[in-house]
Coordinates of C-alpha atoms in Angstrom, one line a residue:
Chain D
L1 CA 25.8 30.4 -3.7
T2 CA 22.1 30.6 -4.0
V3 CA 21.7 34.3 -3.7
L4 CA 20.0 35.7 -6.8
S5 CA 21.3 38.6 -8.9
P6 CA 18.8 41.5 -9.3
T7 CA 18.0 40.2 -12.8
E8 CA 17.5 36.6 -11.5
L9 CA 15.3 37.9 -8.7
E10 CA 13.1 39.8 -11.1
A11 CA 12.8 36.6 -13.2
A12 CA 11.8 34.6 -10.1
L13 CA 9.1 37.2 -9.3
R14 CA 7.8 37.1 -12.9
A15 CA 7.7 33.3 -12.7
I16 CA 5.4 33.6 -9.7
G17 CA 3.1 35.9 -11.7
A18 CA 3.1 33.5 -14.6
E19 CA 1.9 30.7 -12.3
R20 CA -0.3 32.5 -9.8
Y21 CA -1.5 35.9 -11.0
H22 CA -5.3 36.1 -11.2
N23 CA -5.4 36.6 -15.0
R24 CA -5.2 32.8 -15.0
H25 CA -8.4 32.4 -13.0
P26 CA -11.5 31.0 -14.8
F27 CA -13.6 33.9 -13.5
H28 CA -11.3 36.5 -15.1
R29 CA -11.4 34.7 -18.4
M30 CA -15.2 34.6 -18.2
L31 CA -15.3 38.3 -17.2
H32 CA -13.1 39.5 -20.1
S33 CA -14.7 37.3 -22.8
G34 CA -18.2 38.4 -22.2
G35 CA -19.3 35.2 -20.4
C36 CA -20.5 37.0 -17.3
T37 CA -24.1 38.0 -16.7
P38 CA -24.8 41.6 -15.5
D39 CA -25.3 40.2 -12.0
Q40 CA -21.9 38.4 -12.1
V41 CA -20.2 41.6 -13.2
R42 CA -22.0 43.4 -10.3
A43 CA -20.9 40.8 -7.8
W44 CA -17.3 41.1 -8.9
A45 CA -17.4 45.0 -8.9
L46 CA -19.1 45.0 -5.5
N47 CA -16.6 42.7 -3.8
R48 CA -13.6 44.2 -5.6
Y49 CA -14.7 47.7 -4.3
Y50 CA -13.6 46.6 -0.8
Y51 CA -10.2 45.8 -2.1
Q52 CA -10.0 49.2 -3.8
A53 CA -11.2 51.1 -0.8
Q54 CA -8.7 49.5 1.5
I55 CA -5.6 50.1 -0.8
P56 CA -5.0 53.5 0.8
A57 CA -5.2 51.9 4.3
K58 CA -2.6 49.4 3.1
D59 CA -0.4 52.1 1.7
S60 CA -0.8 54.3 4.8
A61 CA 0.3 51.3 7.0
L62 CA 3.3 50.8 4.7
M63 CA 4.2 54.5 4.7
A64 CA 4.0 54.6 8.5
R65 CA 7.0 52.3 8.4
L66 CA 9.2 54.0 5.8
P67 CA 12.2 55.6 7.3
T68 CA 12.7 58.8 5.2
A69 CA 10.8 61.7 3.9
E70 CA 12.1 60.8 0.4
L71 CA 10.6 57.3 0.5
R72 CA 7.4 58.5 2.0
R73 CA 7.0 61.2 -0.7
I74 CA 7.3 58.5 -3.4
W75 CA 4.9 56.1 -1.7
R76 CA 2.4 58.9 -0.9
Q77 CA 1.6 59.2 -4.6
R78 CA -0.2 55.9 -4.4
I79 CA -2.6 57.3 -1.8
V80 CA -3.1 60.5 -3.8
D81 CA -3.9 58.3 -6.8
H82 CA -6.6 56.3 -4.9
D83 CA -8.0 59.0 -2.7
G84 CA -7.8 62.0 -5.0
D85 CA -7.3 65.6 -4.0
Q86 CA -11.0 66.3 -3.5
A87 CA -14.4 64.4 -3.5
N88 CA -15.2 62.4 -6.6
E89 CA -11.6 62.2 -7.7
G90 CA -9.1 59.3 -7.5
G91 CA -9.3 55.6 -8.0
I92 CA -11.9 54.8 -5.4
A93 CA -14.3 57.4 -6.9
R94 CA -13.6 56.0 -10.3
W95 CA -14.4 52.5 -9.1
L96 CA -17.8 53.8 -7.9
R97 CA -18.5 55.1 -11.4
L98 CA -18.2 51.5 -12.5
T99 CA -20.6 50.2 -9.8
D100 CA -22.9 53.1 -10.6
A101 CA -22.9 52.1 -14.3
L102 CA -23.7 48.6 -13.2
G103 CA -26.8 49.9 -11.4
L104 CA -25.7 49.1 -7.8
D105 CA -26.8 51.3 -5.0
R106 CA -23.8 53.4 -4.1
D107 CA -24.4 53.6 -0.4
Y108 CA -24.8 49.8 -0.3
V109 CA -21.5 49.3 -2.1
I110 CA -19.7 51.7 0.2
S111 CA -21.2 50.1 3.3
G112 CA -19.6 46.7 2.7
E113 CA -22.7 45.0 4.0
G114 CA -23.1 42.7 1.0
L115 CA -19.5 41.5 0.8
L116 CA -18.7 37.8 0.7
P117 CA -16.9 37.0 4.0
A118 CA -13.9 35.7 2.1
T119 CA -13.5 39.1 0.4
R120 CA -13.2 40.9 3.8
F121 CA -10.8 38.2 5.2
A122 CA -8.5 38.3 2.2
V123 CA -8.3 42.1 2.0
D124 CA -7.9 42.5 5.7
A125 CA -5.1 39.9 5.6
Y126 CA -3.3 42.1 3.0
V127 CA -3.5 45.2 5.3
N128 CA -2.3 43.2 8.2
F129 CA 0.6 41.7 6.2
V130 CA 1.8 45.1 5.2
S131 CA 1.4 46.4 8.7
T132 CA 3.4 43.7 10.4
R133 CA 5.9 42.0 8.1
P134 CA 9.5 43.3 7.4
L135 CA 9.4 46.3 5.1
T136 CA 11.0 44.5 2.1
E137 CA 8.2 41.9 2.2
A138 CA 5.6 44.6 2.6
V139 CA 6.9 46.3 -0.5
A140 CA 7.3 43.0 -2.4
S141 CA 3.6 42.2 -1.8
S142 CA 2.7 45.2 -4.0
L143 CA 4.5 43.6 -7.0
T144 CA 1.4 42.1 -8.6
E145 CA 1.5 45.5 -10.3
M146 CA 4.3 44.2 -12.4
F147 CA 1.6 42.0 -14.1
S148 CA -1.4 44.3 -14.2
A149 CA -0.9 46.3 -17.4
D150 CA -1.8 43.3 -19.7
I151 CA -4.8 42.2 -17.7
I152 CA -6.2 45.7 -17.6
R153 CA -5.8 46.2 -21.3
D154 CA -7.6 42.8 -21.8
R155 CA -10.3 43.8 -19.3
V156 CA -11.0 47.2 -20.9
S157 CA -11.2 46.0 -24.4
G158 CA -13.1 42.8 -23.5
M159 CA -15.6 44.6 -21.3
L160 CA -16.3 47.4 -23.8
K161 CA -16.7 44.8 -26.6
H162 CA -18.9 42.3 -24.8
Y163 CA -21.1 44.2 -22.3
D164 CA -23.4 46.9 -23.5
F165 CA -24.0 48.0 -19.9
V166 CA -20.4 49.1 -19.6
D167 CA -19.0 52.2 -21.4
S168 CA -15.5 53.8 -21.4
K169 CA -16.6 56.3 -18.7
A170 CA -17.4 53.4 -16.4
L171 CA -13.9 52.0 -17.0
A172 CA -12.0 55.2 -16.2
Y173 CA -10.4 53.5 -13.2
F174 CA -8.5 51.1 -15.4
E175 CA -7.2 53.8 -17.8
S176 CA -5.5 55.6 -14.9
R177 CA -4.0 52.3 -13.7
L178 CA -2.4 51.7 -17.0
S179 CA 0.1 54.5 -16.4
D180 CA 0.2 54.5 -12.6
A181 CA 0.8 50.8 -12.0
P182 CA 4.0 50.4 -14.1
R183 CA 5.5 53.5 -12.4
D184 CA 4.7 52.1 -8.9
A185 CA 5.9 48.6 -9.9
D186 CA 9.2 49.9 -11.2
F187 CA 10.0 51.6 -7.9
A188 CA 8.9 48.7 -5.7
L189 CA 10.9 46.2 -7.8
A190 CA 14.0 48.3 -7.5
Y191 CA 13.5 48.6 -3.8
V192 CA 13.1 44.8 -3.4
Q193 CA 16.2 44.2 -5.6
E194 CA 18.2 46.6 -3.4
H195 CA 17.0 45.3 0.0
A196 CA 16.5 41.6 -0.4
L197 CA 20.1 40.6 -0.5
T198 CA 20.3 37.3 1.4
E199 CA 18.8 34.0 0.3
K200 CA 16.4 34.2 3.2
E201 CA 15.3 37.8 2.4
Q202 CA 14.8 36.9 -1.3
E203 CA 12.8 33.8 -0.4
A204 CA 10.6 36.0 1.9
A205 CA 10.1 38.5 -0.9
L206 CA 9.0 35.7 -3.3
D207 CA 6.7 34.4 -0.6
A208 CA 5.2 37.9 -0.1
L209 CA 4.3 38.0 -3.8
R210 CA 2.8 34.4 -3.6
F211 CA 0.8 35.6 -0.6
K212 CA -0.5 38.6 -2.5
C213 CA -1.4 36.5 -5.6
G214 CA -3.4 34.4 -3.1
I215 CA -5.4 37.5 -2.1
L216 CA -6.4 38.3 -5.6
W217 CA -7.1 34.7 -6.5
T218 CA -9.3 34.3 -3.4
L219 CA -11.5 37.2 -4.4
L220 CA -12.3 35.4 -7.7
D221 CA -12.7 32.0 -6.0
A222 CA -15.3 33.6 -3.7
C223 CA -17.2 35.3 -6.6
S224 CA -17.1 32.1 -8.6
Y225 CA -18.5 29.9 -5.8
A226 CA -21.1 32.4 -4.8
Y227 CA -22.3 33.7 -8.1
V228 CA -21.6 31.2 -10.9
S229 CA -24.1 28.4 -11.4
P230 CA -25.5 27.0 -9.2
G231 CA -24.3 30.0 -7.1
E232 CA -24.5 29.9 -3.3
P233 CA -23.8 33.4 -1.8
A234 CA -23.0 33.1 1.9
P235 CA -25.8 34.1 4.3
G236 CA -25.9 37.9 4.4
A237 CA -24.0 38.5 1.2
W238 CA -25.5 40.3 -1.8
R239 CA -27.9 38.4 -3.9
P240 CA -28.5 38.9 -7.6
G241 CA -31.1 41.5 -8.2
E242 CA -30.8 43.2 -4.8
H243 CA -29.8 46.7 -4.1
L244 CA -30.1 48.1 -7.6
V245 CA -31.1 51.6 -8.3
S246 CA -34.6 51.8 -9.7
S247 CA -33.6 52.4 -13.3
Q248 CA -31.8 49.0 -13.4
R249 CA -34.4 46.8 -11.6
Chain B
L1 CA -36.5 50.3 24.8
T2 CA -34.7 48.0 22.5
V3 CA -32.3 46.4 25.0
L4 CA -32.8 42.6 25.0
S5 CA -33.3 40.6 28.2
P6 CA -30.8 37.7 28.7
T7 CA -33.4 35.3 27.3
E8 CA -34.1 37.5 24.3
L9 CA -30.4 37.9 23.6
E10 CA -29.9 34.1 23.6
A11 CA -32.8 33.8 21.2
A12 CA -31.3 36.4 18.9
L13 CA -28.0 34.5 19.0
R14 CA -29.7 31.2 18.2
A15 CA -31.6 32.9 15.3
I16 CA -28.2 33.8 13.8
G17 CA -27.1 30.2 14.1
A18 CA -30.3 29.0 12.4
E19 CA -29.5 31.3 9.4
R20 CA -25.8 31.2 9.2
Y21 CA -24.2 28.2 10.9
H22 CA -22.2 26.0 8.5
N23 CA -24.4 23.0 9.0
R24 CA -26.6 24.7 6.3
H25 CA -23.7 24.7 3.8
P26 CA -24.0 22.3 0.8
F27 CA -20.5 20.9 1.5
H28 CA -21.5 19.8 5.0
R29 CA -24.6 18.1 3.8
M30 CA -22.5 16.3 1.2
L31 CA -19.8 15.4 3.8
H32 CA -22.3 13.9 6.2
S33 CA -24.5 12.1 3.7
G34 CA -21.6 10.2 2.1
G35 CA -21.5 12.3 -1.1
C36 CA -17.8 13.2 -0.7
T37 CA -15.0 11.4 -2.4
P38 CA -12.0 10.4 -0.3
D39 CA -10.1 13.3 -1.8
Q40 CA -12.9 15.7 -0.9
V41 CA -12.8 14.5 2.7
R42 CA -9.0 14.9 2.7
A43 CA -9.3 18.4 1.4
W44 CA -11.7 19.3 4.1
A45 CA -9.7 17.7 6.9
L46 CA -6.4 19.3 5.6
N47 CA -7.9 22.8 5.5
R48 CA -9.8 22.5 8.7
Y49 CA -6.6 21.3 10.5
Y50 CA -5.3 24.9 10.3
Y51 CA -8.5 26.1 12.0
Q52 CA -8.0 23.5 14.8
A53 CA -4.3 24.3 15.1
Q54 CA -4.9 28.0 15.6
I55 CA -7.7 27.7 18.1
P56 CA -5.2 27.7 21.1
A57 CA -3.6 30.8 19.6
K58 CA -7.1 32.4 19.5
D59 CA -7.8 31.3 23.1
S60 CA -4.4 32.5 24.3
A61 CA -5.0 35.9 22.7
L62 CA -8.4 36.1 24.4
M63 CA -6.9 34.9 27.8
A64 CA -4.2 37.6 27.6
R65 CA -7.0 40.1 27.9
L66 CA -9.1 38.5 30.7
P67 CA -8.8 40.6 33.8
T68 CA -8.8 38.0 36.6
A69 CA -7.2 34.7 37.5
E70 CA -10.7 33.2 37.9
L71 CA -11.7 34.0 34.4
R72 CA -8.3 32.9 33.0
R73 CA -8.5 29.5 34.8
I74 CA -11.9 28.9 33.2
W75 CA -10.7 29.9 29.7
R76 CA -7.4 28.0 30.1
Q77 CA -9.3 24.7 30.0
R78 CA -10.0 25.3 26.3
I79 CA -6.2 25.4 25.6
V80 CA -5.7 22.3 27.7
D81 CA -8.4 20.5 25.7
H82 CA -6.8 21.4 22.4
D83 CA -3.1 21.2 23.2
G84 CA -3.2 18.3 25.7
D85 CA -0.8 17.8 28.6
Q86 CA 1.7 15.9 26.6
A87 CA 2.5 15.0 23.1
N88 CA -0.2 13.1 21.1
E89 CA -2.9 14.3 23.4
G90 CA -5.5 16.9 23.0
G91 CA -7.8 18.1 20.1
I92 CA -5.0 19.0 17.7
A93 CA -3.4 15.5 18.1
R94 CA -6.8 13.9 17.6
W95 CA -7.4 15.9 14.4
L96 CA -4.1 14.5 13.1
R97 CA -5.5 11.0 13.8
L98 CA -8.2 11.8 11.3
T99 CA -5.8 13.1 8.6
D100 CA -3.6 10.0 9.3
A101 CA -6.6 7.8 8.7
L102 CA -7.3 9.6 5.5
G103 CA -3.8 8.8 4.4
L104 CA -2.5 12.4 4.3
D105 CA 1.2 12.9 5.1
R106 CA 1.3 14.3 8.6
D107 CA 4.3 16.6 8.1
Y108 CA 2.6 18.1 5.1
V109 CA -0.7 18.7 7.0
I110 CA 1.2 20.4 9.9
S111 CA 3.3 22.5 7.5
G112 CA 0.2 24.3 6.1
E113 CA 1.8 24.4 2.7
G114 CA -1.2 23.0 0.9
L115 CA -3.9 25.2 2.4
L116 CA -6.2 27.1 0.3
P117 CA -5.4 30.8 0.7
A118 CA -9.0 31.6 1.8
T119 CA -8.5 29.1 4.7
R120 CA -5.5 31.0 6.1
F121 CA -7.1 34.4 5.6
A122 CA -10.3 33.3 7.4
V123 CA -8.6 31.6 10.3
D124 CA -6.1 34.5 10.8
A125 CA -9.1 36.9 10.7
Y126 CA -10.6 35.0 13.6
V127 CA -7.3 35.3 15.7
N128 CA -7.1 39.0 14.8
F129 CA -10.7 39.6 15.8
V130 CA -10.3 38.0 19.2
S131 CA -7.0 39.9 19.7
T132 CA -8.3 43.4 19.0
R133 CA -12.1 43.7 19.6
P134 CA -13.8 44.5 22.9
L135 CA -13.7 41.5 25.2
T136 CA -17.4 40.8 25.1
E137 CA -17.3 40.6 21.3
A138 CA -14.2 38.3 21.5
V139 CA -16.1 36.0 23.8
A140 CA -19.3 36.2 21.7
S141 CA -17.4 35.1 18.6
S142 CA -16.9 31.7 20.3
L143 CA -20.6 31.1 20.5
T144 CA -20.9 28.9 17.4
E145 CA -20.2 26.2 20.0
M146 CA -23.9 26.7 21.0
F147 CA -24.7 25.0 17.7
S148 CA -22.0 22.4 17.4
A149 CA -23.4 19.4 19.3
D150 CA -26.0 18.5 16.6
I151 CA -23.6 18.9 13.7
I152 CA -21.0 16.8 15.4
R153 CA -23.5 14.0 16.2
D154 CA -24.6 14.1 12.5
R155 CA -21.0 14.1 11.3
V156 CA -19.9 11.2 13.4
S157 CA -22.8 9.0 12.6
G158 CA -22.9 10.0 8.9
M159 CA -19.1 9.6 8.4
L160 CA -19.0 6.2 10.1
K161 CA -22.0 5.0 8.1
H162 CA -20.9 6.2 4.7
Y163 CA -17.1 6.1 4.5
D164 CA -15.3 2.8 5.0
F165 CA -12.0 4.8 5.2
V166 CA -13.1 6.4 8.4
D167 CA -13.5 4.6 11.8
S168 CA -14.4 5.7 15.2
K169 CA -10.8 6.0 16.3
A170 CA -10.3 8.6 13.5
L171 CA -13.3 10.5 14.8
A172 CA -12.0 10.7 18.4
Y173 CA -11.8 14.5 18.1
F174 CA -15.5 14.9 17.7
E175 CA -16.3 12.6 20.7
S176 CA -14.4 14.9 23.0
R177 CA -16.1 18.0 21.6
L178 CA -19.5 16.6 22.4
S179 CA -18.9 17.2 26.1
D180 CA -16.4 20.1 25.9
A181 CA -18.3 22.4 23.6
P182 CA -21.6 22.7 25.5
R183 CA -19.6 23.4 28.7
D184 CA -17.6 26.2 27.0
A185 CA -20.7 27.6 25.3
D186 CA -22.6 27.8 28.5
F187 CA -19.9 29.9 30.1
A188 CA -19.4 32.1 27.1
L189 CA -23.2 32.7 26.7
A190 CA -23.5 33.7 30.4
Y191 CA -20.6 36.0 30.0
V192 CA -22.1 37.7 27.0
Q193 CA -25.5 38.0 28.7
E194 CA -23.8 39.6 31.7
H195 CA -21.6 42.0 29.8
A196 CA -23.6 43.0 26.7
L197 CA -26.1 45.3 28.4
T198 CA -26.7 48.2 26.0
E199 CA -28.3 48.0 22.6
K200 CA -24.9 48.8 21.0
E201 CA -23.1 46.1 23.0
Q202 CA -25.7 43.6 22.2
E203 CA -25.7 44.4 18.5
A204 CA -21.9 44.1 18.5
A205 CA -22.1 40.7 20.2
L206 CA -24.6 39.6 17.5
D207 CA -22.3 40.9 14.8
A208 CA -19.4 39.0 16.4
L209 CA -21.3 35.8 16.0
R210 CA -22.3 36.6 12.4
F211 CA -18.6 37.3 11.8
K212 CA -17.6 33.9 13.2
C213 CA -20.3 32.1 11.2
G214 CA -18.7 33.7 8.1
I215 CA -15.3 32.2 9.1
L216 CA -16.7 28.7 9.2
W217 CA -18.8 29.2 6.1
T218 CA -15.8 30.5 4.2
L219 CA -13.8 27.3 4.9
L220 CA -16.5 25.3 3.2
D221 CA -17.0 27.7 0.3
A222 CA -13.3 27.5 -0.4
C223 CA -13.3 23.6 -0.3
S224 CA -16.3 23.5 -2.5
Y225 CA -14.9 25.8 -5.2
A226 CA -11.5 24.1 -5.1
Y227 CA -12.5 20.4 -4.8
V228 CA -16.0 19.9 -6.0
S229 CA -16.5 19.3 -9.7
P230 CA -15.0 20.9 -11.8
G231 CA -12.6 21.8 -9.0
E232 CA -10.1 24.5 -9.3
P233 CA -7.6 24.5 -6.4
A234 CA -5.6 27.8 -6.2
P235 CA -2.0 27.7 -7.4
G236 CA 0.1 26.1 -4.7
A237 CA -2.8 24.5 -2.9
W238 CA -3.1 20.7 -2.3
R239 CA -4.2 18.7 -5.3
P240 CA -6.1 15.4 -5.1
G241 CA -3.8 12.4 -4.9
E242 CA -0.8 14.4 -3.7
H243 CA 1.0 14.0 -0.4
L244 CA -0.5 10.7 0.6
V245 CA 1.5 8.1 2.6
S246 CA 2.4 5.2 0.4
S247 CA -0.2 2.8 1.7
Q248 CA -2.9 5.1 0.4
R249 CA -1.5 6.0 -3.0

């Protein structure tokens, strides 16, 4: 018998995080420890904005496939968290406070014009995955949230300590995620434990989490290649110093 | 009037190639000039195999949307070129002769297990684009073939000159592309010139080519970050020295 118990399945999911979650990426270590230039923090925030902005698309695609009002009500909270109830509320709006604080032109950030191509491909792959794979895999791909509390705590304290161009208001996004992410992860983990019952389903759920770790890792690979010395942004992508509001130029 | 004449549209497409085609990427210059280690050539060939292997999927998706037998007959030739008429024929088989010559385990190459995540996201984005965008844009995204003859000539002569582990048999793929690609590009260019008639359609066709240049560029960004010093392959991706057949270890 190679079917895992719920506890064993959780342990196998956590082992994937320990190997593949993006807290292990050199760029993240650099970001948290104060090793990034302002332009490198800008590049990261600009590219990561596209991920944030597409999360409600991802969650809407998943919600479209949930079979009951009860499940949809629970999943809907994720969309409320990111989109807010009115303008200037919610996770996307809070992320824009960070790019504002970094001096990036807000319209340019929202336009997506300056994204690295790999950012767009990776994020779109996530939305496609959730739209087309079996529901248990789609839910499992969200389980990077099991690992996010530690990285966010490191990020907030590291960024406040090391970068004088970042203050706690600019990091409001992360404060909200500290409470939202564990709540979301608990539900998703229980769902996967309840629905991935065969060896094949469990392996597919583990693969879904590996896939998702690859998304987050790719965003940092792309920022590293493009913006860490010597730095070679793809043609058309944002270049350091560009699209800053006048006070930051 | 900002609608371009057919000649102006071709010039605008060529200008995108001059700015964004992957012959301008540092990794390509390194590959052609003999600056790559055997493991770097392997990493490139392994990742690029996935692109090659998905080209017939891309062309099938496009062919599924062509309205006439005449158009489908013309486009079908691309699939014949890549898949061949029997086993061990066609472009995919020829690419495997290159990975064989580089000593990579063939089953491992075909499995896709060692791909960089960005490779999969980029190639899948290309198939999705061709499956879902207006037909003229789908056709326009193939127009990187307008620029491929020069790069292939450089590649073949550069690789034969600089790498003693590569011979002309291993490069058979590129010899075929020297005649096939211009034929395919001529047809696709004429199609786009005939069907992109408004300013909006022409801008969308130009964007489709920009998008495709981003695909090819991303493959090289990913190889560069993962395999050029210091080199940081994503967790799960191929690592130098792994999965070689015994004669090459």
